Coordinates of C-alpha atoms in Angstrom, one line a residue:
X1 CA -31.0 12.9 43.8
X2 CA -29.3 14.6 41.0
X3 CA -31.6 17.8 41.0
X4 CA -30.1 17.6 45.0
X5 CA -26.9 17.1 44.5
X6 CA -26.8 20.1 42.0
X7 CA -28.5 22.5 44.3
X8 CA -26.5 21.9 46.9
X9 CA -23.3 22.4 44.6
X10 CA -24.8 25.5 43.3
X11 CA -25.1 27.0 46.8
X12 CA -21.4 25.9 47.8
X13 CA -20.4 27.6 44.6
X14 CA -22.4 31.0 45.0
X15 CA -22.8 31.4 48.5
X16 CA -20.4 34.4 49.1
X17 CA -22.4 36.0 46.7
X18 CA -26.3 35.0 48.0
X19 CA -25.7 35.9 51.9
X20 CA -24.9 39.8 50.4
X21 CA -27.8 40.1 47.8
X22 CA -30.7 41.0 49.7
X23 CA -34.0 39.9 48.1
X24 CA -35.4 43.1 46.7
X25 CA -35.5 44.2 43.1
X26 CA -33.2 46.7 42.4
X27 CA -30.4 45.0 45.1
X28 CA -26.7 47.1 45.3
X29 CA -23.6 45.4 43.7
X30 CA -22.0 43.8 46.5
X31 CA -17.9 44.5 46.8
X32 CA -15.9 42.6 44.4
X33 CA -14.5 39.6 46.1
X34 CA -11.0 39.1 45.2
X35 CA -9.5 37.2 42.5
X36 CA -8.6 33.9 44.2
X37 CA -12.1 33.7 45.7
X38 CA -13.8 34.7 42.4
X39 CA -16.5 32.0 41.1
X40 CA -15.0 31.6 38.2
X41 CA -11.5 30.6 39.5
X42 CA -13.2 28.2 42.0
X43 CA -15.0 26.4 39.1
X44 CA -12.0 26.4 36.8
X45 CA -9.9 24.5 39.7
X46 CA -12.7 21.6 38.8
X47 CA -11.2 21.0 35.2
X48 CA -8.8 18.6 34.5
X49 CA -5.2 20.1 33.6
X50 CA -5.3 18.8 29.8
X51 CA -9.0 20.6 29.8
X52 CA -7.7 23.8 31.3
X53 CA -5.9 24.4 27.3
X54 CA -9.4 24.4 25.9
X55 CA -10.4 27.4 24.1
X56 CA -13.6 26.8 26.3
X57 CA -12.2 28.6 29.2
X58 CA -10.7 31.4 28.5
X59 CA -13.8 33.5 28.6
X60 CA -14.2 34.2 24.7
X61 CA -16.8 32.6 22.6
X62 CA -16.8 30.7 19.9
X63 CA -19.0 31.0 17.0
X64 CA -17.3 28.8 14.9
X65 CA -18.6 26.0 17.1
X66 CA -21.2 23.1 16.9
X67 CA -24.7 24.7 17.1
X68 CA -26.3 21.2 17.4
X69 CA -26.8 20.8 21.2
X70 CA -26.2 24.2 22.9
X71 CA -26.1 24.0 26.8
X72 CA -28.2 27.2 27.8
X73 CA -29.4 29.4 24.8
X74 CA -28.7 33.7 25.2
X75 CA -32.4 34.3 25.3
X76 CA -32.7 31.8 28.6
X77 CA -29.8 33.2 29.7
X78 CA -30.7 36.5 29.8
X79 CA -34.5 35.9 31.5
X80 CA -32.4 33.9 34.6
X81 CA -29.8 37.1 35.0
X82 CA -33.3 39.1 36.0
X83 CA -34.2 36.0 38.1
X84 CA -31.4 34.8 39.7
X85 CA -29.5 37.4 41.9
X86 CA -26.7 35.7 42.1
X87 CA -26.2 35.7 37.8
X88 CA -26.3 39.4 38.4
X89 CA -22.8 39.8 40.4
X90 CA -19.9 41.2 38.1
X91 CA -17.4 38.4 39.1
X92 CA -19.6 35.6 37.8
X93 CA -18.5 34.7 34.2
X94 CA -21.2 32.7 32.6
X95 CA -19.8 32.3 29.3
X96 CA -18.3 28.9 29.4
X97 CA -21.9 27.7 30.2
X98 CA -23.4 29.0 27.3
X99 CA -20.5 27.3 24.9
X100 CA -20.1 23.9 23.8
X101 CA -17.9 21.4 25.6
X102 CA -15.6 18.8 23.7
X103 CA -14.0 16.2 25.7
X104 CA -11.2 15.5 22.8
X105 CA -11.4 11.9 24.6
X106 CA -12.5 10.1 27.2
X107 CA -15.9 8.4 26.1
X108 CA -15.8 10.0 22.9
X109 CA -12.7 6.8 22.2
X110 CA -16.1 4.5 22.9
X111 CA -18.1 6.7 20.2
X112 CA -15.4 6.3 17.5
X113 CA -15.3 2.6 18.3
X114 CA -18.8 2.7 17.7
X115 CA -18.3 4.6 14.8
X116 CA -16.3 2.4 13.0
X117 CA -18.9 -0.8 13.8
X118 CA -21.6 1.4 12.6
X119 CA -19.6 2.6 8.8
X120 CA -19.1 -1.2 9.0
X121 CA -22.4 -2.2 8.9
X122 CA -24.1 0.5 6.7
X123 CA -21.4 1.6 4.0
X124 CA -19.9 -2.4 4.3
X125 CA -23.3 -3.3 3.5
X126 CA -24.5 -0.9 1.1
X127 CA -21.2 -1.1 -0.8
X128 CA -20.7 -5.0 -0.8
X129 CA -23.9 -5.0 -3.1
X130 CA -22.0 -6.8 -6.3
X131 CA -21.8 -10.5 -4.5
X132 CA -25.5 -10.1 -3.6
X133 CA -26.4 -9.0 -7.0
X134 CA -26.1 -12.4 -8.5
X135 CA -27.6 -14.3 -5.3
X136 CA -30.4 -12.0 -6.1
X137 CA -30.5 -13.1 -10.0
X138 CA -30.2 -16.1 -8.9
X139 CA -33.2 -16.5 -6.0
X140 CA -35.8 -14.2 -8.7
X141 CA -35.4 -16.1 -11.6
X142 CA -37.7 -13.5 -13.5
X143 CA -36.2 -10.6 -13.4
X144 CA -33.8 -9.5 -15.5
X145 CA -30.5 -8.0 -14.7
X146 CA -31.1 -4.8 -15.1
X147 CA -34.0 -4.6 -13.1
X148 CA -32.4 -6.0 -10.0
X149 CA -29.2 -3.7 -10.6
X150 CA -31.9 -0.8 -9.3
X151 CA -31.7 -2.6 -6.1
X152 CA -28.6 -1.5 -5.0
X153 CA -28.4 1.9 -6.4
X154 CA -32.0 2.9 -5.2
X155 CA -30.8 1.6 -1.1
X156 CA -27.8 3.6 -1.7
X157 CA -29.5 6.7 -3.0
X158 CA -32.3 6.6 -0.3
X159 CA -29.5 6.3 2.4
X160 CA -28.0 9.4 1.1
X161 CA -31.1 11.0 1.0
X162 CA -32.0 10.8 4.6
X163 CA -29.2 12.4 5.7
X164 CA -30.4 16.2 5.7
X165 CA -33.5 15.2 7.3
X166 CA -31.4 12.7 9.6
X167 CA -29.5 15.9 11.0
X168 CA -32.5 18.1 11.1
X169 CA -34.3 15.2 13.6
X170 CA -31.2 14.9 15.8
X171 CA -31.5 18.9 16.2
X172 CA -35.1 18.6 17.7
X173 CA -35.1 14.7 19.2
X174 CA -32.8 12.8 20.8
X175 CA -29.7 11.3 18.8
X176 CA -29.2 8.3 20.5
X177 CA -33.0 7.1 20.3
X178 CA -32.8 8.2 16.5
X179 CA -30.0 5.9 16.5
X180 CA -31.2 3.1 18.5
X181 CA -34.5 3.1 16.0
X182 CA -32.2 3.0 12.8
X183 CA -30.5 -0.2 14.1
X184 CA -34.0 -1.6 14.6
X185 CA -35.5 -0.7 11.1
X186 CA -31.8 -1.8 9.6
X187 CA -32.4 -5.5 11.7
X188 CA -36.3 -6.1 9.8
X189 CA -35.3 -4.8 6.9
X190 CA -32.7 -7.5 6.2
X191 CA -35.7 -9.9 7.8
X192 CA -38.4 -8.9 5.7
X193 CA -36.1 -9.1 2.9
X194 CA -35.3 -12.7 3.6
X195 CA -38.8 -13.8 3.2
X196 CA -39.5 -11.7 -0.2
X197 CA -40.3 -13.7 -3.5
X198 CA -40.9 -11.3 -6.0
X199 CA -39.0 -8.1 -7.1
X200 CA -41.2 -4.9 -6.0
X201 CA -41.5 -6.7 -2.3
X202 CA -37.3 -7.1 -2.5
X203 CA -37.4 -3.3 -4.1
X204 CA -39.6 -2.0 -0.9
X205 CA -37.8 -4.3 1.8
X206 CA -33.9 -3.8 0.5
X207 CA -34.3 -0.7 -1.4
X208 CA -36.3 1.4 0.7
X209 CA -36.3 0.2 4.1
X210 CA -33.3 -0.7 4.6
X211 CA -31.6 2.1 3.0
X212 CA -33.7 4.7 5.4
X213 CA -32.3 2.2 8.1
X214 CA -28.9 2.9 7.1
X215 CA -29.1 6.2 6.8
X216 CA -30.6 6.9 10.3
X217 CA -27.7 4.9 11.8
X218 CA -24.9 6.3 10.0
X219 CA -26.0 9.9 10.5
X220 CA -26.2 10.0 14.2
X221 CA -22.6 8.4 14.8
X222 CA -21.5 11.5 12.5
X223 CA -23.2 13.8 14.9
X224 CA -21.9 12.2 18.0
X225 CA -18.8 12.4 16.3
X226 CA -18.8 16.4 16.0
X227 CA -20.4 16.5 19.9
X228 CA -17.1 14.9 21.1
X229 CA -14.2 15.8 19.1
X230 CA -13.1 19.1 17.5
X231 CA -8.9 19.4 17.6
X232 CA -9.2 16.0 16.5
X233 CA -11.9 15.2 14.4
X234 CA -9.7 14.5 11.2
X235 CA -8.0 11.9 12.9
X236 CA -11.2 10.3 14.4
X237 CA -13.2 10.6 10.6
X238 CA -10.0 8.9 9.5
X239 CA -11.0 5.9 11.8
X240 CA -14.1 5.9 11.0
X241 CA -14.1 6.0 7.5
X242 CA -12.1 3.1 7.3
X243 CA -15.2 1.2 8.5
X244 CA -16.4 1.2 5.4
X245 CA -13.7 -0.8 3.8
X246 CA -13.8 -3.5 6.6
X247 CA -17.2 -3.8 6.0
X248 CA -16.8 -4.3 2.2
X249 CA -14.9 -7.0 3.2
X250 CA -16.4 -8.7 5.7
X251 CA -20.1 -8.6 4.1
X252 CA -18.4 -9.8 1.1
X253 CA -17.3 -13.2 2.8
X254 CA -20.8 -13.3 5.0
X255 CA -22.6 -13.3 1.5
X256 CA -20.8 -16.5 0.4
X257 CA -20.9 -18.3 3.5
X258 CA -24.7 -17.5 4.2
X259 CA -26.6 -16.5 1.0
X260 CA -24.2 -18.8 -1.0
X261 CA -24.6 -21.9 1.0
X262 CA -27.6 -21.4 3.7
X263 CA -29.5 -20.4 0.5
X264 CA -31.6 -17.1 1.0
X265 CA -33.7 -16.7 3.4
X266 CA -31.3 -18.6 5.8
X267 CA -28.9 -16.6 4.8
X268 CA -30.3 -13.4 4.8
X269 CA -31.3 -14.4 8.3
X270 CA -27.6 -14.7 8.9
X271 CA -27.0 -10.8 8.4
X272 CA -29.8 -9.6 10.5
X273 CA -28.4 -11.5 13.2
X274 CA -25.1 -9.7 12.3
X275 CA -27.2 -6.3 11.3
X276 CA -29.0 -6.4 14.8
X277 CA -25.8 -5.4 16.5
X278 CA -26.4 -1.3 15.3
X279 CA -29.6 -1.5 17.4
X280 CA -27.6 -1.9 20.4
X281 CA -24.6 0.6 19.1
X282 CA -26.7 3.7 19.7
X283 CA -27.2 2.9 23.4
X284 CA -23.6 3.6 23.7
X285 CA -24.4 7.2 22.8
X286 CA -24.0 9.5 25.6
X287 CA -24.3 13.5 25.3
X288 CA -21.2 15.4 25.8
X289 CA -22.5 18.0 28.3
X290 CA -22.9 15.1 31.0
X291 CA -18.4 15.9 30.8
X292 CA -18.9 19.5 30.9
X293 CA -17.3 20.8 34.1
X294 CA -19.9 23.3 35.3
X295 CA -22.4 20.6 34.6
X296 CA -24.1 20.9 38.1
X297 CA -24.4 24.1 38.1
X298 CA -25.8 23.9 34.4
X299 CA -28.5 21.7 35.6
X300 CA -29.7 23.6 38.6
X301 CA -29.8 26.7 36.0
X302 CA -32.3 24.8 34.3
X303 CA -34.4 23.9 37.3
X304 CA -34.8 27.7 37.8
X305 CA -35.3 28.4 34.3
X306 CA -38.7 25.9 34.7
X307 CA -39.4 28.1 37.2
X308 CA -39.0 31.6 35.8
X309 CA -41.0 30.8 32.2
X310 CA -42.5 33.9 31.0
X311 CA -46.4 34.5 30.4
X312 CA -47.7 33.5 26.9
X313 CA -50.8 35.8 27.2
X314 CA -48.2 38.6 27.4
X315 CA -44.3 37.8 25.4
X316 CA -45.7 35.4 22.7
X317 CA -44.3 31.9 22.6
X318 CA -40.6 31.6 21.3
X319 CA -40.2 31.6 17.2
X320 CA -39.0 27.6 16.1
X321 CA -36.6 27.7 13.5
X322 CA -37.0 25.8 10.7
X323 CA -36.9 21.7 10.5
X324 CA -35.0 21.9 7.2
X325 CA -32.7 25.1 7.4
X326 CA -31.3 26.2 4.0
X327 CA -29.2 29.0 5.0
X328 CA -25.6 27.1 4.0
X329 CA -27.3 26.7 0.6
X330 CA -26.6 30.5 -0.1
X331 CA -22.8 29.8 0.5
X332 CA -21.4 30.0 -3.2
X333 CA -18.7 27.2 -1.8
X334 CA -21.7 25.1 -0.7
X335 CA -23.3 25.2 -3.9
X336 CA -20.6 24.8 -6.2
X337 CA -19.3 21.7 -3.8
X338 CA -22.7 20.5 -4.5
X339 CA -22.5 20.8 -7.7
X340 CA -19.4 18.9 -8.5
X341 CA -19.9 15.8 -5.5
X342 CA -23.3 15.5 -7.7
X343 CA -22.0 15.2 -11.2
X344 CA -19.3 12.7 -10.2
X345 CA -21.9 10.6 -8.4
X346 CA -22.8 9.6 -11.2
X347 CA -20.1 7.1 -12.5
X348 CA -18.0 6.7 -9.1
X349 CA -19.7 3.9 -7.9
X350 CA -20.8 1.9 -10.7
X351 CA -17.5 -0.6 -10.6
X352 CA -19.1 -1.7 -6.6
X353 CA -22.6 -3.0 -8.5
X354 CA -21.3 -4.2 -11.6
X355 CA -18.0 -6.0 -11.2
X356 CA -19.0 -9.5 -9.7
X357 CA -21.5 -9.7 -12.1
X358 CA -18.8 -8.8 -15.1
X359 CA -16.0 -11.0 -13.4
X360 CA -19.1 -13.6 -13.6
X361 CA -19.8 -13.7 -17.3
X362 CA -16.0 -13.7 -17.6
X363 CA -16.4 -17.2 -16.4
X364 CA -14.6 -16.2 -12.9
X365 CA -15.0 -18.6 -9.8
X366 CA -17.0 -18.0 -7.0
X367 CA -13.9 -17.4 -4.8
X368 CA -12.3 -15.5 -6.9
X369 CA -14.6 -12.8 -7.1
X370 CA -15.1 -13.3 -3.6
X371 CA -11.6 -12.2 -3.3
X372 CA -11.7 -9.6 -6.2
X373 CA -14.6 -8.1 -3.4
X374 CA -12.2 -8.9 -0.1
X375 CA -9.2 -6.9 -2.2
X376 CA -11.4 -4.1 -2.7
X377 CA -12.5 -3.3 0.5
X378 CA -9.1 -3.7 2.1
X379 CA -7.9 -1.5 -0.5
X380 CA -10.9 1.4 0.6
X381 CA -9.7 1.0 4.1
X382 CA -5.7 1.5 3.1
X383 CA -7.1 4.3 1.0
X384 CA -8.9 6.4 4.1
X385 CA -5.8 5.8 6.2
X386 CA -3.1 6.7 3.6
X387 CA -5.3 10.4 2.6
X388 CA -6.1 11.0 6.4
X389 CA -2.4 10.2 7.8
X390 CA -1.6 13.0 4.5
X391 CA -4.4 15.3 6.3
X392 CA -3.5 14.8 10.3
X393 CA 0.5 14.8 9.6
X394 CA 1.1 17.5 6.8
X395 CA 4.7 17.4 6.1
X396 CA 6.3 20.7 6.2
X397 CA 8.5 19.7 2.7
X398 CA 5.3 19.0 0.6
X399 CA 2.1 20.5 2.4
X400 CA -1.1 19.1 0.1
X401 CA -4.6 21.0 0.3
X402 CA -7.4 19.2 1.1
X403 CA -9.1 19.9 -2.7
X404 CA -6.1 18.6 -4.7
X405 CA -6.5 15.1 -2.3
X406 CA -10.0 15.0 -3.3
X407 CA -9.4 15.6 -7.1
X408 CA -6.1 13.3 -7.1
X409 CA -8.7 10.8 -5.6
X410 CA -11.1 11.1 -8.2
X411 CA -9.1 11.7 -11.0
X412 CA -7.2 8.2 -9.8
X413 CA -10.9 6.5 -9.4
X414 CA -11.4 7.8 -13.4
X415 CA -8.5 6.2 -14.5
X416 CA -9.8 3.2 -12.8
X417 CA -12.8 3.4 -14.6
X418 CA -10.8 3.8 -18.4
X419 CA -8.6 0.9 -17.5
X420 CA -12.0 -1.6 -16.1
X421 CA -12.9 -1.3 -20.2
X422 CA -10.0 -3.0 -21.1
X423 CA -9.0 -5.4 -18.4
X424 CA -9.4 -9.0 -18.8
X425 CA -8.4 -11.7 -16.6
X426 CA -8.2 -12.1 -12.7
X427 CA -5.2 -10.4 -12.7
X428 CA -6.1 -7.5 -14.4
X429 CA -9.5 -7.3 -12.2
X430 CA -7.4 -7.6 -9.1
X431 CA -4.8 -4.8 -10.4
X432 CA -7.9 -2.3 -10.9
X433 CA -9.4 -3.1 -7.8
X434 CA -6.9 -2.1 -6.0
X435 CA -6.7 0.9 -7.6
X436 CA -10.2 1.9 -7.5
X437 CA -10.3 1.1 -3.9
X438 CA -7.4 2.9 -3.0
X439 CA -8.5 6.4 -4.8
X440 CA -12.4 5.5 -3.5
X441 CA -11.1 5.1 -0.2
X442 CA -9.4 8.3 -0.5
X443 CA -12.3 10.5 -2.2
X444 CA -14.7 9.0 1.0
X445 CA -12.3 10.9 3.2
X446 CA -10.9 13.7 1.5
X447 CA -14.4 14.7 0.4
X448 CA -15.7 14.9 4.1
X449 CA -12.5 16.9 5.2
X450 CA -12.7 19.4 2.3
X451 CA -16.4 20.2 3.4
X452 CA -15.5 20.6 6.5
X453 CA -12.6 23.2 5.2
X454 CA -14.8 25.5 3.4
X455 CA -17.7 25.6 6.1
X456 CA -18.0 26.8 9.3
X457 CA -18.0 24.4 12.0
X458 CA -21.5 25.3 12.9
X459 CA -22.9 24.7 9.4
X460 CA -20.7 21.9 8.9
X461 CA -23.3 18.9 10.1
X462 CA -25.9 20.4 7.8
X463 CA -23.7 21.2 4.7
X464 CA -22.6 17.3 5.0
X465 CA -26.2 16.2 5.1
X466 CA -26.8 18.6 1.7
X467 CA -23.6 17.1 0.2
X468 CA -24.7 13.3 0.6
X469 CA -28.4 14.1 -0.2
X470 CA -27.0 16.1 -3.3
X471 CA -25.2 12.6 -4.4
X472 CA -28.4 10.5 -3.9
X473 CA -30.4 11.4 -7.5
X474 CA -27.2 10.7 -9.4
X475 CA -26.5 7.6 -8.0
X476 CA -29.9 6.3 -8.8
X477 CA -30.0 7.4 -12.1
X478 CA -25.9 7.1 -13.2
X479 CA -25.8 3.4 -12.1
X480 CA -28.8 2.0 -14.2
X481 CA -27.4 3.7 -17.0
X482 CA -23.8 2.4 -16.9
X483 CA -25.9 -1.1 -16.6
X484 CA -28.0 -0.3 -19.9
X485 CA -25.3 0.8 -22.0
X486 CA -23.1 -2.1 -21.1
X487 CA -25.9 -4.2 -22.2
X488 CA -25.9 -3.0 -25.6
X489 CA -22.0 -2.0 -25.8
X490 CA -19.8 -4.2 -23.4
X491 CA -18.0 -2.5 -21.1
X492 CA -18.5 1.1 -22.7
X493 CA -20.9 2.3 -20.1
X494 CA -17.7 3.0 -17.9
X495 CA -16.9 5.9 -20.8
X496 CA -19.7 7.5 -19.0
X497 CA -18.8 6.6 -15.5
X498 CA -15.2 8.0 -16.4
X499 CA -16.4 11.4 -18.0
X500 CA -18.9 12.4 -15.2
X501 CA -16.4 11.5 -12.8
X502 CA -13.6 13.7 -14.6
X503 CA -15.6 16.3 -14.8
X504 CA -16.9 16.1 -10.9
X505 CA -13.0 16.6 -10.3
X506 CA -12.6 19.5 -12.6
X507 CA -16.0 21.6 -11.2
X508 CA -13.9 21.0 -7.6
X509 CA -11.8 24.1 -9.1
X510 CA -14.6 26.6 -9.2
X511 CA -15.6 26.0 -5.1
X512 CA -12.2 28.5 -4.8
X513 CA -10.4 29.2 -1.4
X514 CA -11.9 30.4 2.0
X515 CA -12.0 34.0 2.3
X516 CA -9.0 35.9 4.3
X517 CA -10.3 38.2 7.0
X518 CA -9.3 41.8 6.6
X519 CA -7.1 43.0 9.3
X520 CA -6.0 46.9 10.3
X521 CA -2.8 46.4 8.1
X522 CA -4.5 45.7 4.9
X523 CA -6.5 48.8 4.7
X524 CA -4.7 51.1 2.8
X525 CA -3.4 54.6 4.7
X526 CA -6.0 57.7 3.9
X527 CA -3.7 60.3 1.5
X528 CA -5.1 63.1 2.9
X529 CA -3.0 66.0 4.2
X530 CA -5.7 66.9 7.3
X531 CA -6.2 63.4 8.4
X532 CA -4.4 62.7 11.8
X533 CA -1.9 59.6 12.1
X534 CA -3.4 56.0 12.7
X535 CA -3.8 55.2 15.9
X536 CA -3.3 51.8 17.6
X537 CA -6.6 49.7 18.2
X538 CA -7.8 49.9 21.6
X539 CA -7.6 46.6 23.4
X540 CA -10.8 44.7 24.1
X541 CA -12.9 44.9 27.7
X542 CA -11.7 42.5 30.1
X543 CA -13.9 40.4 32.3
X544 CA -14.0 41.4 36.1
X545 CA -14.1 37.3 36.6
X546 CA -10.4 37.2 34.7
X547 CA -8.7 39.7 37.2

C-alpha cells in the first residue's frame, strides 16, 4: 500500500516530464517548463510554512549536518540519474533529498519527553549509588567497604564505555531496537541482581550488566535527539539533562522505601518494575525521515534503486566504512577535550559514592541522608537549567562562552570538594550538597554544549561517544582511590578528588577557539606594480529548478 501510494505520487509529481522523455538512451532535453510548474516548486508547496525557513530548502547543502541516517547517499544517487529519465531533466532539483530533515518539533517534543524518562532512569540510577552502597554493606556482610565501593564506579565506568560502540551500532542497525534491547538488559539486570548473594555475582549483575544496559539506553535517546532537533538542540539537551537530577532524587527515595524496608531482593524487585519502563521508551522512537516532505518520492527512489543494483562480477561491491571511525581523534580540539574531561574524571564524582556512607559513620539518620541525597539531585537538575537558560538566552550585556561555563562549573565542583574535608554536621553536608550539585549539574551540561562548539555537527555524535568513553577508566580507577585514602586519612582523599578536578578545568584552556574561515578581505593586496586590480568574486551557479 505504501510502495502504491508512492508510485502513484511520484508519477503525479513527474509526469510533465515522463510523457516527453522517450525511452532511448541518449534521449534530448525536453524544453524547460516554466517556473511555477517546475517540480521543485510543486514539492515545496507541500511544506509547512514554519518548514519552508529551513536551510533544507533552499537548494544548498549542508555539510555541517548529521551524517548518522542520510536519506539517499551521492553514489545511489548518481547510478538512478543514468536510470531514471526523469532525474535527468534540468528543472528537477534533487538536493533536498539527499540532506537531512529536522522537524525542530512535532514528534521530536515526544522524543525529549522520552529523553528525560530515559536520563532519569540511567544517570538517576547510576548516580543515586551512595544510599545503595550501605544496603549493599549491609545485605553482604563479608565484604568490606572498599570492595563494594567498586560497584558503583565499575557500572558507571562500563556505561561510559559503551557509548562509542553504542553510536557506531546505531550507524549500521536500527536505533530504536538498540534501544528497546537496552531497556530489556537494564530490567534483568536489576533482577538478577536481586537474587545475588555474594560479591563477584553482584560485581557481574550490577557492575557489568547493568551498566552496558544503561549505556545502550542512554545513547540512542542522544541520537534521536540530534535526528530531530538542530536550531534547538541546546534547549532540548537542557531538558534532558535535567533527568538526571530527578532521577537522583527519585531513586534516592525508591532505595529507602524498597531496599530499606522490603529488604533486598523485594526491593530490588521494586526498581526493575520501575527500570522496565525504558524497555518500552524506545518504541516511542520513530525516524525523522518518515516527516521529510519529499518522503514519497524518497521511497519510490529506493524501489528503483532495488532495481537498478549494479553487477558484482563487474564494479566490485561497495567499500564499508569502519565500525569504529577515529577520524575526529586527529582533531587537536578533540584530543585535548579528551584529555582534560579525562583527568577531571577522576575526583568529580567521588562525593555521589561516598557521602551516605560518610554522613553514616557521622552518626546521621536514615532520613537525613535520604534528604542530603533528595537535596542533591534537585540541586543537579537547578544546575542544568540555570547553565542551559545561560547558553539558550545569552544576554547581550554579559555574553559567557560555553568553555568558561564548563570551567566555572568545575572549578565550583573543586571548591565543593576542599570544603567536604572540613564540613561536619547536617548542616554543613546540606550546604555542600547543594553546592556540588549545582556546579555538577552545570559541568553535565556545559560539557556536552562545549563539545558540540568545537566539533562539527557531523562528528559531533561520535566525538561525544569518545568524550564519555575517555571519562570511563578514570572513574574506575579515581573513585577506589579517593575510598582507600580516606580509609587510612579521613576525609583527605577529596585532596585528590580536588587537584585532578582543578587541573581538568585548567587543561580546558589548551582546547583553544574554533578556527575563523579566511574570507577574500583578509588576504593581503599583491604589492606588485604589473598585477591588475582585484576583481569582485563571481557569483555562484544558480539552479535551473530556483528560476
Amino acid at each position: 500500500m505504501l510502495l502504491a501510494d508512492a508510485e502513484s505520487c511520484y508519477s503525479e509529481e513527474m509526469a510533465p516530464a515522463s510523457q516527453s522523455v522517450t525511452p532511448s538512451l541518449s534521449p534530448s532535453p525536453p524544453p524547460p517548463l516554466p517556473p511555477q510548474a517546475s517540480t521543485a516548486a510543486r514539492w515545496t508547496d507541500l511544506v509547512p510554512p514554519h518548514c519552508q525557513r529551513c536551510h533544507l530548502y533552499t537548494g544548498s547543502g549542508n555539510k555541517d549536518d548529521e551524517e548518522s541516517c542520510p536519506v539517499i547517499c551521492e553514489r545511489e544517487m548518481h547510478s538512478l540519474h543514468r536510470n531514471v529519465p526523469a532525474l535527468r531533466r534540468r528543472d528537477v532539483d534533487t538536493s533536498t533529498i539527499r540532506q537531512h530533515y529536522y522537524p525542530e518539533g512535532g514528534w521530536g517534543w515526544i522524543v525529549c519527553g522520552v529523553g528525560f524518562l530515559v536520563h532519569l532512569l540511567t544517570s538517576g540510577l547510576q548516580l543515586s549509588f551512595g544510599l545503595l552502597y550501605l544496603y549493599t554493606l549491609h545485605h553482604l556482610r563479608d565484604a568490606s567497604p572498599m570492595d563494594a565501593a567498586w560497584l558503583g564506579a565499575l557500572c558507571l565506568a562500563v556505561s561510559m564505555l559503551t557509548a562509542p560502540l553504542v553510536v557506531a551500532l546505531c550507524r549500521r542497525k536500527s536505533t530504536r531496537l538498540t534501544a528497546v534491547f537496552g531497556g530489556l538488559v537494564m530490567a534483568l539486570a536489576c533482577l538478577f541482581t536481586s537474587f545475588a548473594q555474594q560479591l563477584h555475582q553482584v560485581v557481574l549483575s550490577y557492575g557489568v550488566v547493568l551498566g552496558v544496559g544503561t549505556g545502550l539506553v542512554r545513547e540512542t535517546s542522544s541520537l534521536m535527539l540530534g535526528h530531530y532537533f538542530k536550531r534547538r538542540r541546546e534547549f532540548v539537551e537542557m531538558v534532558v539533562q535535567a533527568g538526571a537530577g530527578v532521577g537522583i532524587a527519585l531513586f534516592s527515595v525508591l532505595y529507602k522505601e524498597a531496599v530499606g524496608k522490603l529488604g533486598w531482593r523485594l526491593g530490588l524487585q521494586a526498581v526493575t518494575g520501575v527500570l522496565a519502563l525504558g524497555f518500552f521508551l524506545g518504541v516511542l522512537y520513530r525516524s525523522a525521515s518518515l516527516y521529510h516532505p519529499q518522503r514519497r518520492a524518497i521511497l519510490h527512489l529506493k524501489n528503483q534503486r532495488k532495481k537498478v543494483k549494479e553487477k558484482k562480477d563487474s564494479v566490485g561491491a561497495p567499500r564499508k566504512p569502519p565500525f569504529l571511525d577515529f577520524s575526529p581523534l586527529r582533531i587537536r580540539a578533540v584530543q585535548m577535550l579528551l584529555l582534560a574531561s579525562s583527568t577531571a574524571a577522576l575526583g568529580l564524582y567521588t562525593p555521589v559514592f561516598y557521602l551516605a556512607l560518610q554522613g553514616y559513620k557521622e552518626g546521621l539518620e536514615d532520613s537525613a541522608l535520604v534528604l542530603m541525597q533528595t537535596f542533591m539531585g534537585f540541586a543537579t537538575a537547578l544546575g542544568c537549567v540555570g547553565f542551559g537558560l545561560v547558553v539558550v538566552r545569552p544576554s547581550d550585556q554579559c555574553l559567557i562562552s560555553r568553555q568558561y561555563l564548563c570551567q566555572a562549573a568545575m572549578v565550583g565542583v573543586g571548591v565543593s570538594l576542599l570544603a567536604l574535608s572540613t564540613v561536619q554536621g547536617y548542616h554543613g553536608y546540606v550546604l555542600f550538597v547543594w553546592l556540588y550539585g549545582v556546579c555538577l549539574g552545570g559541568f553535565l551540561y556545559s560539557l556536552k554544549m562545549f563539545t558540540m562548539e568545537r566539533v562539527r555537527a557531523r562528528y559531533f555524535t561520535r566525538t561525544w561517544g569518545f568524550v564519555q568513553g575517555a571519562e570511563a577508566i578514570p572513574v574506575l580507577l579515581g573513585v577506589p582511590i579517593t575510598g582507600y585514602i580516606n580509609q587510612s586519612h579521613p576525609k583527605a582523599g577529596y585532596y585528590f578528588s580536588f587537584l585532578s578536578t582543578m587541573l581538568g578545568a585548567a587543561l580546558l584552556f589548551l582546547v583553544g577557539f574554533p578556527k575563523r574561515h579566511r574570507t577574500p578581505t583578509d588576504v593581503a593586496p599583491c604589492s606588485c606594480s604589473s598585477a591588475s586590480p582585484a576583481r569582485p568574486p563571481l557569483p555562484k551557479s544558480i539552479s535551473f529548478a530556483t528560476t
